[in-house]
CSV table of C-alpha atoms in Angstrom, one decimal:
chain,number,residue,atom,x,y,z
A,1,UNK,CA,74.4,125.6,145.3
A,2,UNK,CA,72.7,126.8,142.1
A,3,UNK,CA,74.1,124.5,139.4
A,4,UNK,CA,73.0,127.0,136.7
A,5,UNK,CA,75.9,129.2,137.8
A,6,UNK,CA,78.3,126.5,136.5
A,7,UNK,CA,79.6,126.5,133.0
A,8,UNK,CA,77.2,124.8,130.5
A,9,UNK,CA,80.0,122.6,129.0
A,10,UNK,CA,82.1,120.9,131.8
A,11,UNK,CA,85.8,121.0,131.5
A,12,UNK,CA,87.2,117.5,131.1
A,13,UNK,CA,89.9,117.9,133.7
A,14,UNK,CA,90.5,120.7,136.2
A,15,UNK,CA,93.8,120.8,138.1
A,16,UNK,CA,93.7,122.9,141.3
A,17,UNK,CA,97.1,124.4,142.1
A,18,UNK,CA,100.0,125.5,139.8
A,19,UNK,CA,102.8,124.2,141.9
A,20,UNK,CA,105.2,121.3,141.2
A,21,UNK,CA,102.5,118.6,141.2
A,22,UNK,CA,99.8,120.5,139.2
A,23,UNK,CA,102.2,121.8,136.5
A,24,UNK,CA,104.0,118.4,136.3
A,25,UNK,CA,100.6,116.7,135.6
A,26,UNK,CA,99.8,119.3,133.0
A,27,UNK,CA,103.1,118.7,131.2
A,28,UNK,CA,102.8,114.9,131.5
A,29,UNK,CA,99.4,115.2,129.7
A,30,UNK,CA,101.0,117.3,127.0
A,31,UNK,CA,103.7,114.8,126.5
A,32,UNK,CA,101.2,112.0,126.0
A,33,UNK,CA,99.0,114.2,123.7
A,34,UNK,CA,95.9,114.4,126.0
A,35,UNK,CA,93.2,115.5,123.6
A,36,UNK,CA,90.6,116.9,126.1
A,37,UNK,CA,90.1,120.2,127.8
A,38,UNK,CA,92.2,121.1,130.8
A,39,UNK,CA,92.1,124.1,133.2
A,40,UNK,CA,94.6,124.8,135.9
A,41,UNK,CA,93.3,127.0,138.8
A,42,UNK,CA,95.9,128.9,140.8
A,43,UNK,CA,95.2,131.1,143.8
A,44,UNK,CA,98.2,133.4,143.2
A,45,UNK,CA,98.0,136.3,140.8
A,46,UNK,CA,100.7,135.0,138.4
A,47,UNK,CA,103.7,132.7,138.1
A,48,UNK,CA,105.7,132.6,141.3
A,49,UNK,CA,109.5,133.1,141.9
A,50,UNK,CA,109.3,131.8,145.4
A,51,UNK,CA,110.9,128.3,145.6
A,52,UNK,CA,113.6,126.0,144.3
A,53,UNK,CA,113.0,122.3,144.0
A,54,UNK,CA,116.1,120.1,144.4
A,55,UNK,CA,116.7,116.3,143.9
A,56,UNK,CA,119.2,113.8,142.7
A,57,UNK,CA,119.0,113.3,139.0
A,58,UNK,CA,117.2,110.2,138.0
A,59,UNK,CA,116.1,108.3,134.9
A,60,UNK,CA,112.5,109.0,135.9
A,61,UNK,CA,112.9,112.7,135.3
A,62,UNK,CA,111.2,113.6,132.0
A,63,UNK,CA,113.4,115.2,129.3
A,64,UNK,CA,111.4,118.5,129.5
A,65,UNK,CA,112.2,118.8,133.2
A,66,UNK,CA,115.9,118.1,132.5
A,67,UNK,CA,115.9,120.9,130.0
A,68,UNK,CA,115.0,123.5,132.8
A,69,UNK,CA,117.5,122.3,135.4
A,70,UNK,CA,119.2,125.5,136.5
A,71,UNK,CA,122.2,124.0,138.4
A,72,UNK,CA,123.9,120.7,139.0
A,73,UNK,CA,126.4,119.7,141.7
A,74,UNK,CA,128.5,116.5,141.7
A,75,UNK,CA,129.2,116.7,145.5
A,76,UNK,CA,127.1,117.2,148.6
A,77,UNK,CA,128.3,117.4,152.2
A,78,UNK,CA,127.4,117.1,155.9
A,79,UNK,CA,129.2,118.7,158.8
A,80,UNK,CA,128.9,118.7,162.6
A,81,UNK,CA,130.9,120.7,165.2
A,82,UNK,CA,133.7,118.0,165.0
A,83,UNK,CA,133.7,116.6,161.5
A,84,UNK,CA,132.8,117.1,157.8
A,85,UNK,CA,131.8,114.4,155.3
A,86,UNK,CA,131.5,114.8,151.5
A,87,UNK,CA,129.9,112.5,149.0
A,88,UNK,CA,130.7,112.8,145.3
A,89,UNK,CA,129.2,111.2,142.2
A,90,UNK,CA,128.9,112.7,138.7
A,91,UNK,CA,126.4,110.0,137.6
A,92,UNK,CA,123.8,111.1,140.3
A,93,UNK,CA,124.3,114.9,140.5
A,94,UNK,CA,122.2,117.0,142.8
A,95,UNK,CA,120.0,119.3,140.8
A,96,UNK,CA,117.7,122.3,141.1
A,97,UNK,CA,114.8,123.6,139.2
A,98,UNK,CA,113.4,127.1,139.9
A,99,UNK,CA,109.6,127.6,140.2
A,100,UNK,CA,109.6,130.4,137.6
A,101,UNK,CA,111.2,128.2,135.0
A,102,UNK,CA,108.6,125.4,135.5
A,103,UNK,CA,105.8,128.1,135.4
A,104,UNK,CA,107.2,129.6,132.2
A,105,UNK,CA,107.3,126.1,130.6
A,106,UNK,CA,103.6,125.4,131.5
A,107,UNK,CA,102.5,128.8,130.3
A,108,UNK,CA,104.2,128.3,127.0
A,109,UNK,CA,102.3,125.1,126.6
A,110,UNK,CA,99.0,126.6,127.5
A,111,UNK,CA,99.5,129.5,125.0
A,112,UNK,CA,100.2,126.9,122.2
A,113,UNK,CA,97.1,124.7,122.9
A,114,UNK,CA,93.5,125.7,122.5
A,115,UNK,CA,92.3,123.1,124.9
A,116,UNK,CA,94.5,124.2,127.8
A,117,UNK,CA,94.1,127.2,130.1
A,118,UNK,CA,95.9,128.4,133.2
A,119,UNK,CA,93.7,130.7,135.3
A,120,UNK,CA,95.6,132.8,137.9
A,121,UNK,CA,94.0,134.8,140.8
A,122,UNK,CA,91.4,132.0,141.1
A,123,UNK,CA,90.8,131.0,144.7
A,124,UNK,CA,88.9,127.7,145.1
A,125,UNK,CA,86.4,127.9,148.0
A,126,UNK,CA,84.7,124.5,147.9
A,127,UNK,CA,84.4,121.3,145.9
A,128,UNK,CA,81.2,119.3,145.6
A,129,UNK,CA,80.9,115.9,143.8
A,130,UNK,CA,77.9,114.2,142.4
A,131,UNK,CA,77.6,110.9,140.5
A,132,UNK,CA,79.5,112.0,137.4
A,133,UNK,CA,80.5,115.7,137.8
A,134,UNK,CA,82.4,118.0,140.1
A,135,UNK,CA,81.3,121.5,141.0
A,136,UNK,CA,84.1,123.9,142.0
A,137,UNK,CA,83.1,127.1,143.6
A,138,UNK,CA,85.6,129.9,143.3
A,139,UNK,CA,85.7,133.6,144.2
A,140,UNK,CA,84.8,134.3,140.6
A,141,UNK,CA,81.9,131.8,140.2
A,142,UNK,CA,81.3,128.1,139.8
A,143,UNK,CA,83.0,125.8,137.4
A,144,UNK,CA,81.9,122.3,136.3
A,145,UNK,CA,84.3,119.5,135.6
A,146,UNK,CA,84.2,115.9,134.7
A,147,UNK,CA,87.3,115.1,136.7
A,148,UNK,CA,89.3,117.1,139.3
A,149,UNK,CA,92.9,116.7,140.7
A,150,UNK,CA,93.5,118.8,143.8
A,151,UNK,CA,97.2,119.5,144.3
A,152,UNK,CA,97.0,122.2,147.0
A,153,UNK,CA,99.2,121.7,150.1
A,154,UNK,CA,97.2,120.1,153.0
A,155,UNK,CA,96.7,121.9,156.2
A,156,UNK,CA,99.1,121.1,159.0
A,157,UNK,CA,97.9,118.9,161.9
A,158,UNK,CA,99.2,119.7,165.3
A,159,UNK,CA,98.1,116.3,166.6
A,160,UNK,CA,100.4,113.9,164.7
A,161,UNK,CA,102.8,111.1,165.1
A,162,UNK,CA,105.7,112.7,163.2
A,163,UNK,CA,107.7,115.9,163.0
A,164,UNK,CA,107.7,119.2,161.0
A,165,UNK,CA,110.5,120.3,158.8
A,166,UNK,CA,110.6,124.1,159.3
A,167,UNK,CA,112.9,126.3,157.3
A,168,UNK,CA,113.5,130.0,156.5
A,169,UNK,CA,115.9,130.8,153.6
A,170,UNK,CA,117.4,133.7,151.8
A,171,UNK,CA,118.9,133.8,148.3
A,172,UNK,CA,121.8,136.1,148.7
A,173,UNK,CA,124.6,137.8,146.8
A,174,UNK,CA,127.9,138.3,148.7
A,175,UNK,CA,130.5,140.9,148.0
A,176,UNK,CA,133.3,138.4,148.0
A,177,UNK,CA,134.1,135.0,146.4
A,178,UNK,CA,134.0,132.8,149.5
A,179,UNK,CA,131.6,130.0,148.6
A,180,UNK,CA,132.5,126.6,147.3
A,181,UNK,CA,130.4,126.5,144.1
A,182,UNK,CA,130.7,122.8,143.4
A,183,UNK,CA,129.4,121.3,146.6
A,184,UNK,CA,126.0,121.5,148.1
A,185,UNK,CA,126.0,121.8,151.9
A,186,UNK,CA,123.1,119.4,152.5
A,187,UNK,CA,123.3,119.5,156.3
A,188,UNK,CA,125.9,122.0,157.5
A,189,UNK,CA,126.6,122.7,161.2
A,190,UNK,CA,124.3,119.8,162.1
A,191,UNK,CA,123.4,119.7,165.8
A,192,UNK,CA,120.7,119.1,168.4
A,193,UNK,CA,119.2,122.1,170.2
A,194,UNK,CA,116.1,123.0,172.1
A,195,UNK,CA,114.3,123.5,168.8
A,196,UNK,CA,115.1,120.0,167.6
A,197,UNK,CA,117.6,118.8,164.9
A,198,UNK,CA,118.9,121.9,163.2
A,199,UNK,CA,121.3,122.6,160.3
A,200,UNK,CA,122.0,125.0,157.5
A,201,UNK,CA,121.3,124.1,153.9
A,202,UNK,CA,123.4,125.8,151.2
A,203,UNK,CA,122.8,125.7,147.4
A,204,UNK,CA,125.8,127.6,145.9
A,205,UNK,CA,125.0,129.0,142.5
A,206,UNK,CA,128.5,130.6,142.2
A,207,UNK,CA,131.3,131.6,144.5
A,208,UNK,CA,129.3,134.7,145.7
A,209,UNK,CA,125.6,133.7,145.1
A,210,UNK,CA,123.6,131.1,147.1
A,211,UNK,CA,120.4,130.0,148.6
A,212,UNK,CA,121.0,129.6,152.4
A,213,UNK,CA,118.3,128.1,154.6
A,214,UNK,CA,118.2,127.5,158.4
A,215,UNK,CA,116.3,124.2,158.8
A,216,UNK,CA,114.9,122.4,161.8
A,217,UNK,CA,113.2,119.0,162.4
A,218,UNK,CA,110.9,119.7,165.3
A,219,UNK,CA,107.8,118.3,167.0
A,220,UNK,CA,106.0,121.6,166.8
A,221,UNK,CA,106.0,124.3,164.1
A,222,UNK,CA,108.8,126.9,164.6
A,223,UNK,CA,107.7,130.5,163.9
A,224,UNK,CA,109.3,132.5,161.1
A,225,UNK,CA,110.9,135.1,163.4
A,226,UNK,CA,112.8,132.4,165.3
A,227,UNK,CA,114.0,130.7,162.1
A,228,UNK,CA,115.1,134.0,160.6
A,229,UNK,CA,117.0,135.0,163.8
A,230,UNK,CA,118.9,131.6,163.7
A,231,UNK,CA,119.7,132.0,160.0
A,232,UNK,CA,121.1,135.6,160.6
A,233,UNK,CA,123.3,134.2,163.4
A,234,UNK,CA,124.6,131.4,161.2
A,235,UNK,CA,125.3,133.8,158.3
A,236,UNK,CA,127.4,136.1,160.5
A,237,UNK,CA,129.5,133.1,161.4
A,238,UNK,CA,129.7,131.8,157.8
A,239,UNK,CA,130.5,135.2,156.2
A,240,UNK,CA,132.3,137.0,159.0
A,241,UNK,CA,132.9,140.6,157.9
A,242,UNK,CA,131.6,140.2,154.4
A,243,UNK,CA,128.5,142.1,153.4
A,244,UNK,CA,125.6,140.4,151.5
A,245,UNK,CA,122.4,141.4,149.8
A,246,UNK,CA,119.1,139.4,150.2
A,247,UNK,CA,117.6,138.8,146.7
A,248,UNK,CA,114.5,136.9,147.9
A,249,UNK,CA,113.3,134.8,150.8
A,250,UNK,CA,111.3,131.6,151.3
A,251,UNK,CA,109.8,129.9,154.3
A,252,UNK,CA,107.7,126.8,155.0
A,253,UNK,CA,106.7,124.1,157.5
A,254,UNK,CA,106.6,120.7,155.8
A,255,UNK,CA,104.7,117.8,157.5
A,256,UNK,CA,107.0,114.9,158.3
A,257,UNK,CA,104.2,112.4,158.9
A,258,UNK,CA,102.1,110.2,156.6
A,259,UNK,CA,99.6,112.0,154.5
A,260,UNK,CA,97.5,110.6,151.7
A,261,UNK,CA,94.0,112.2,151.3
A,262,UNK,CA,93.2,109.6,148.6
A,263,UNK,CA,92.9,107.0,151.4
A,264,UNK,CA,90.1,109.1,152.9
A,265,UNK,CA,88.4,109.8,149.6
A,266,UNK,CA,87.0,106.4,148.5
A,267,UNK,CA,83.6,107.5,147.3
A,268,UNK,CA,84.3,110.2,144.7
A,269,UNK,CA,86.0,108.5,141.7
A,270,UNK,CA,86.2,111.9,139.8
A,271,UNK,CA,88.2,113.6,142.5
A,272,UNK,CA,91.8,112.7,143.6
A,273,UNK,CA,94.6,114.5,145.4
A,274,UNK,CA,98.2,115.0,144.2
A,275,UNK,CA,101.4,116.4,145.6
A,276,UNK,CA,101.9,116.3,149.3
A,277,UNK,CA,98.2,115.7,149.9
A,278,UNK,CA,98.4,112.6,147.6
A,279,UNK,CA,101.4,111.1,149.5
A,280,UNK,CA,104.2,112.4,147.3
A,281,UNK,CA,106.6,113.5,150.0
A,282,UNK,CA,109.2,111.3,151.7
A,283,UNK,CA,108.3,112.0,155.4
A,284,UNK,CA,111.9,111.4,156.6
A,285,UNK,CA,113.5,113.9,154.1
A,286,UNK,CA,110.9,116.4,152.8
A,287,UNK,CA,111.8,115.6,149.2
A,288,UNK,CA,108.8,115.3,146.8
A,289,UNK,CA,109.7,116.6,143.4
A,290,UNK,CA,110.7,113.3,141.8
A,291,UNK,CA,107.7,111.5,143.3
A,292,UNK,CA,105.5,114.2,141.8
A,293,UNK,CA,107.0,113.4,138.4
A,294,UNK,CA,106.3,109.7,138.8
A,295,UNK,CA,102.8,110.3,140.0
A,296,UNK,CA,102.1,112.8,137.1
A,297,UNK,CA,103.2,110.2,134.5
A,298,UNK,CA,101.0,107.5,136.1
A,299,UNK,CA,98.0,109.8,136.4
A,300,UNK,CA,98.4,111.0,132.8
A,301,UNK,CA,98.7,107.5,131.4
A,302,UNK,CA,95.6,106.4,133.3
A,303,UNK,CA,93.6,109.3,132.0
A,304,UNK,CA,94.6,108.6,128.4
A,305,UNK,CA,94.5,104.8,128.4
A,306,UNK,CA,91.6,104.2,130.8
A,307,UNK,CA,89.8,107.5,131.0
A,308,UNK,CA,90.0,107.4,134.8
A,309,UNK,CA,92.0,109.1,137.6
A,310,UNK,CA,94.8,107.0,139.3
A,311,UNK,CA,95.2,107.7,143.0
A,312,UNK,CA,98.1,105.2,143.5
A,313,UNK,CA,100.7,106.5,146.0
A,314,UNK,CA,103.9,107.4,144.2
A,315,UNK,CA,106.2,106.0,147.0
A,316,UNK,CA,107.0,102.3,147.3
A,317,UNK,CA,105.9,100.7,150.6
A,318,UNK,CA,109.5,99.8,151.4
A,319,UNK,CA,110.5,103.5,151.6
A,320,UNK,CA,107.3,104.5,153.4
A,321,UNK,CA,108.0,101.8,156.0
A,322,UNK,CA,111.6,102.8,156.5
A,323,UNK,CA,110.8,106.5,156.7
A,324,UNK,CA,108.0,105.9,159.3
A,325,UNK,CA,110.5,103.9,161.4
A,326,UNK,CA,113.1,106.7,161.1
A,327,UNK,CA,110.5,109.3,162.3
A,328,UNK,CA,109.6,107.0,165.2
A,329,UNK,CA,113.2,106.8,166.2
A,330,UNK,CA,113.6,110.6,166.1
A,331,UNK,CA,110.4,111.0,168.1
A,332,UNK,CA,111.7,108.7,170.8
A,333,UNK,CA,115.1,110.5,171.0
A,334,UNK,CA,115.7,113.7,168.9
A,335,UNK,CA,119.3,113.8,170.0
A,336,UNK,CA,120.1,110.6,168.1
A,337,UNK,CA,119.3,112.3,164.9
A,338,UNK,CA,122.8,113.9,164.6
A,339,UNK,CA,124.3,110.4,165.0
A,340,UNK,CA,122.0,108.9,162.4
A,341,UNK,CA,122.7,111.4,159.6
A,342,UNK,CA,126.4,111.4,160.4
A,343,UNK,CA,126.6,107.6,160.2
A,344,UNK,CA,124.8,107.7,156.9
A,345,UNK,CA,127.4,110.0,155.4
A,346,UNK,CA,130.2,108.1,157.0
A,347,UNK,CA,129.3,104.6,156.1
A,348,UNK,CA,127.1,104.7,152.9
A,349,UNK,CA,128.7,105.1,149.5
A,350,UNK,CA,127.5,108.1,147.4
A,351,UNK,CA,125.9,106.0,144.7
A,352,UNK,CA,123.9,103.9,147.2
A,353,UNK,CA,122.9,107.1,149.1
A,354,UNK,CA,121.6,108.8,145.9
A,355,UNK,CA,119.8,105.7,144.7
A,356,UNK,CA,118.1,105.4,148.2
A,357,UNK,CA,117.1,109.0,148.1
A,358,UNK,CA,115.6,108.7,144.6
A,359,UNK,CA,113.8,105.4,145.5
A,360,UNK,CA,115.8,103.4,143.0
A,361,UNK,CA,117.9,101.5,145.6
A,362,UNK,CA,118.9,97.9,145.1
A,363,UNK,CA,118.6,95.3,147.8
A,364,UNK,CA,122.3,95.8,148.6
A,365,UNK,CA,121.7,99.6,148.8
A,366,UNK,CA,118.9,99.1,151.3
A,367,UNK,CA,120.9,96.7,153.4
A,368,UNK,CA,123.8,99.2,153.4
A,369,UNK,CA,121.6,102.0,154.7
A,370,UNK,CA,120.1,99.8,157.4
A,371,UNK,CA,123.5,98.7,158.5
A,372,UNK,CA,124.6,102.3,159.0
A,373,UNK,CA,121.8,103.0,161.5
A,374,UNK,CA,122.2,102.7,165.3
A,375,UNK,CA,120.8,99.2,165.9
A,376,UNK,CA,119.4,99.5,169.4
A,377,UNK,CA,117.3,102.6,168.7
A,378,UNK,CA,115.8,101.2,165.5
A,379,UNK,CA,115.0,97.8,167.1
A,380,UNK,CA,113.2,99.6,169.9
A,381,UNK,CA,111.3,101.7,167.4
A,382,UNK,CA,110.4,98.6,165.3
A,383,UNK,CA,109.2,96.7,168.4
A,384,UNK,CA,107.1,99.7,169.4
A,385,UNK,CA,105.6,100.0,165.9
A,386,UNK,CA,104.8,96.3,165.7
A,387,UNK,CA,103.2,96.4,169.2
A,388,UNK,CA,101.0,99.4,168.2
A,389,UNK,CA,100.0,97.7,164.9
A,390,UNK,CA,99.0,94.5,166.7
A,391,UNK,CA,97.0,96.4,169.3
A,392,UNK,CA,95.2,98.3,166.6
A,393,UNK,CA,94.5,95.0,164.8
A,394,UNK,CA,93.0,93.5,168.0
A,395,UNK,CA,90.9,96.5,168.7
A,396,UNK,CA,89.4,96.5,165.1
A,397,UNK,CA,88.9,92.7,165.3
A,398,UNK,CA,87.1,92.9,168.6
A,399,UNK,CA,85.0,95.8,167.4
A,400,UNK,CA,84.0,93.8,164.3
A,401,UNK,CA,83.1,90.7,166.3
A,402,UNK,CA,81.1,92.7,168.8
A,403,UNK,CA,79.2,94.3,165.9
A,404,UNK,CA,78.6,90.9,164.3
A,405,UNK,CA,77.4,89.3,167.5
A,406,UNK,CA,75.1,92.3,168.1
A,407,UNK,CA,73.4,91.7,164.8
A,408,UNK,CA,72.8,88.0,165.5
A,409,UNK,CA,71.2,88.8,168.8
């Protein structure tokens, strides 16, 4: 690399990726009056209208995020072939924020500040760190930064100990008022199939306008064509003879296994990872937006107060442990997933459920969630996890002793 290609004056902070994590960090820095130069590099050619982030409202949500909430619902439901369950709580409403609204908020900030710039159509090809600087090679040249936060989604690993959450969705307009606009169908028509645990997710914006997604928890990645065909089948059943128009589509495969690239990056203090790559996603649910807000606030505070990057994982170890156990149970027996989610809706109160999902659960909330789970399956999974952990510990201990003995000889 020719370092002369880099900018003469390094940018104080470069954020790679203008998604939820990257823009949340930018806005958290604004809120705390970060005085240094910031650049956001985004591969796409402009703000995207390609996703909706949903979550249960929380005290952790910054006021500027609350201002761009597009919809709130006080009820959310689950249904199987036999039963339907509905939770309701106005204190913890289910909320959604559209990506274009978050993008517009960030662009407005960038236009008002001379030290902030968002660069679209900027594909990052490589990152190279030295003692005190980071060189970022893009398709348009090389940039120099004092610190870098990479929020790009990590590549999927096909060798893993978890699952994938695969979904294909369509935002649609229907020619009849047939939707229930006050209840989110969180897991509708939940069932087990050859694909895995499948259900339909419905965000109703009105009685004739909604985002409808076919979702599947599976061991392998499900292709878009299969997901789209399943969604079309479900829509025919839901809307019967009514016509509808597709306004936009979205599709993704989310990793439901532990990821935190900061654990692998111990040597470069001027480079950290955020978003899913930084461990912001709950592996058992796929929710990450609130965790990205907490991480953004922590990271911004560390930059301002200490002048350093903070790679701390945004999810408490209690939730990480419970989620890992849940995934192990599902890996052992995917069919039991329907029972687990149904029991959760049947036995856990709405407030406890919402607090658990937003990682603000009390001890009683956690006990209530555990009590709702099938005991035998979780005990087997817990025993298996402890056995695996103990085996790993013995292997590492033996390897360390052998290495030590070899040095003495």
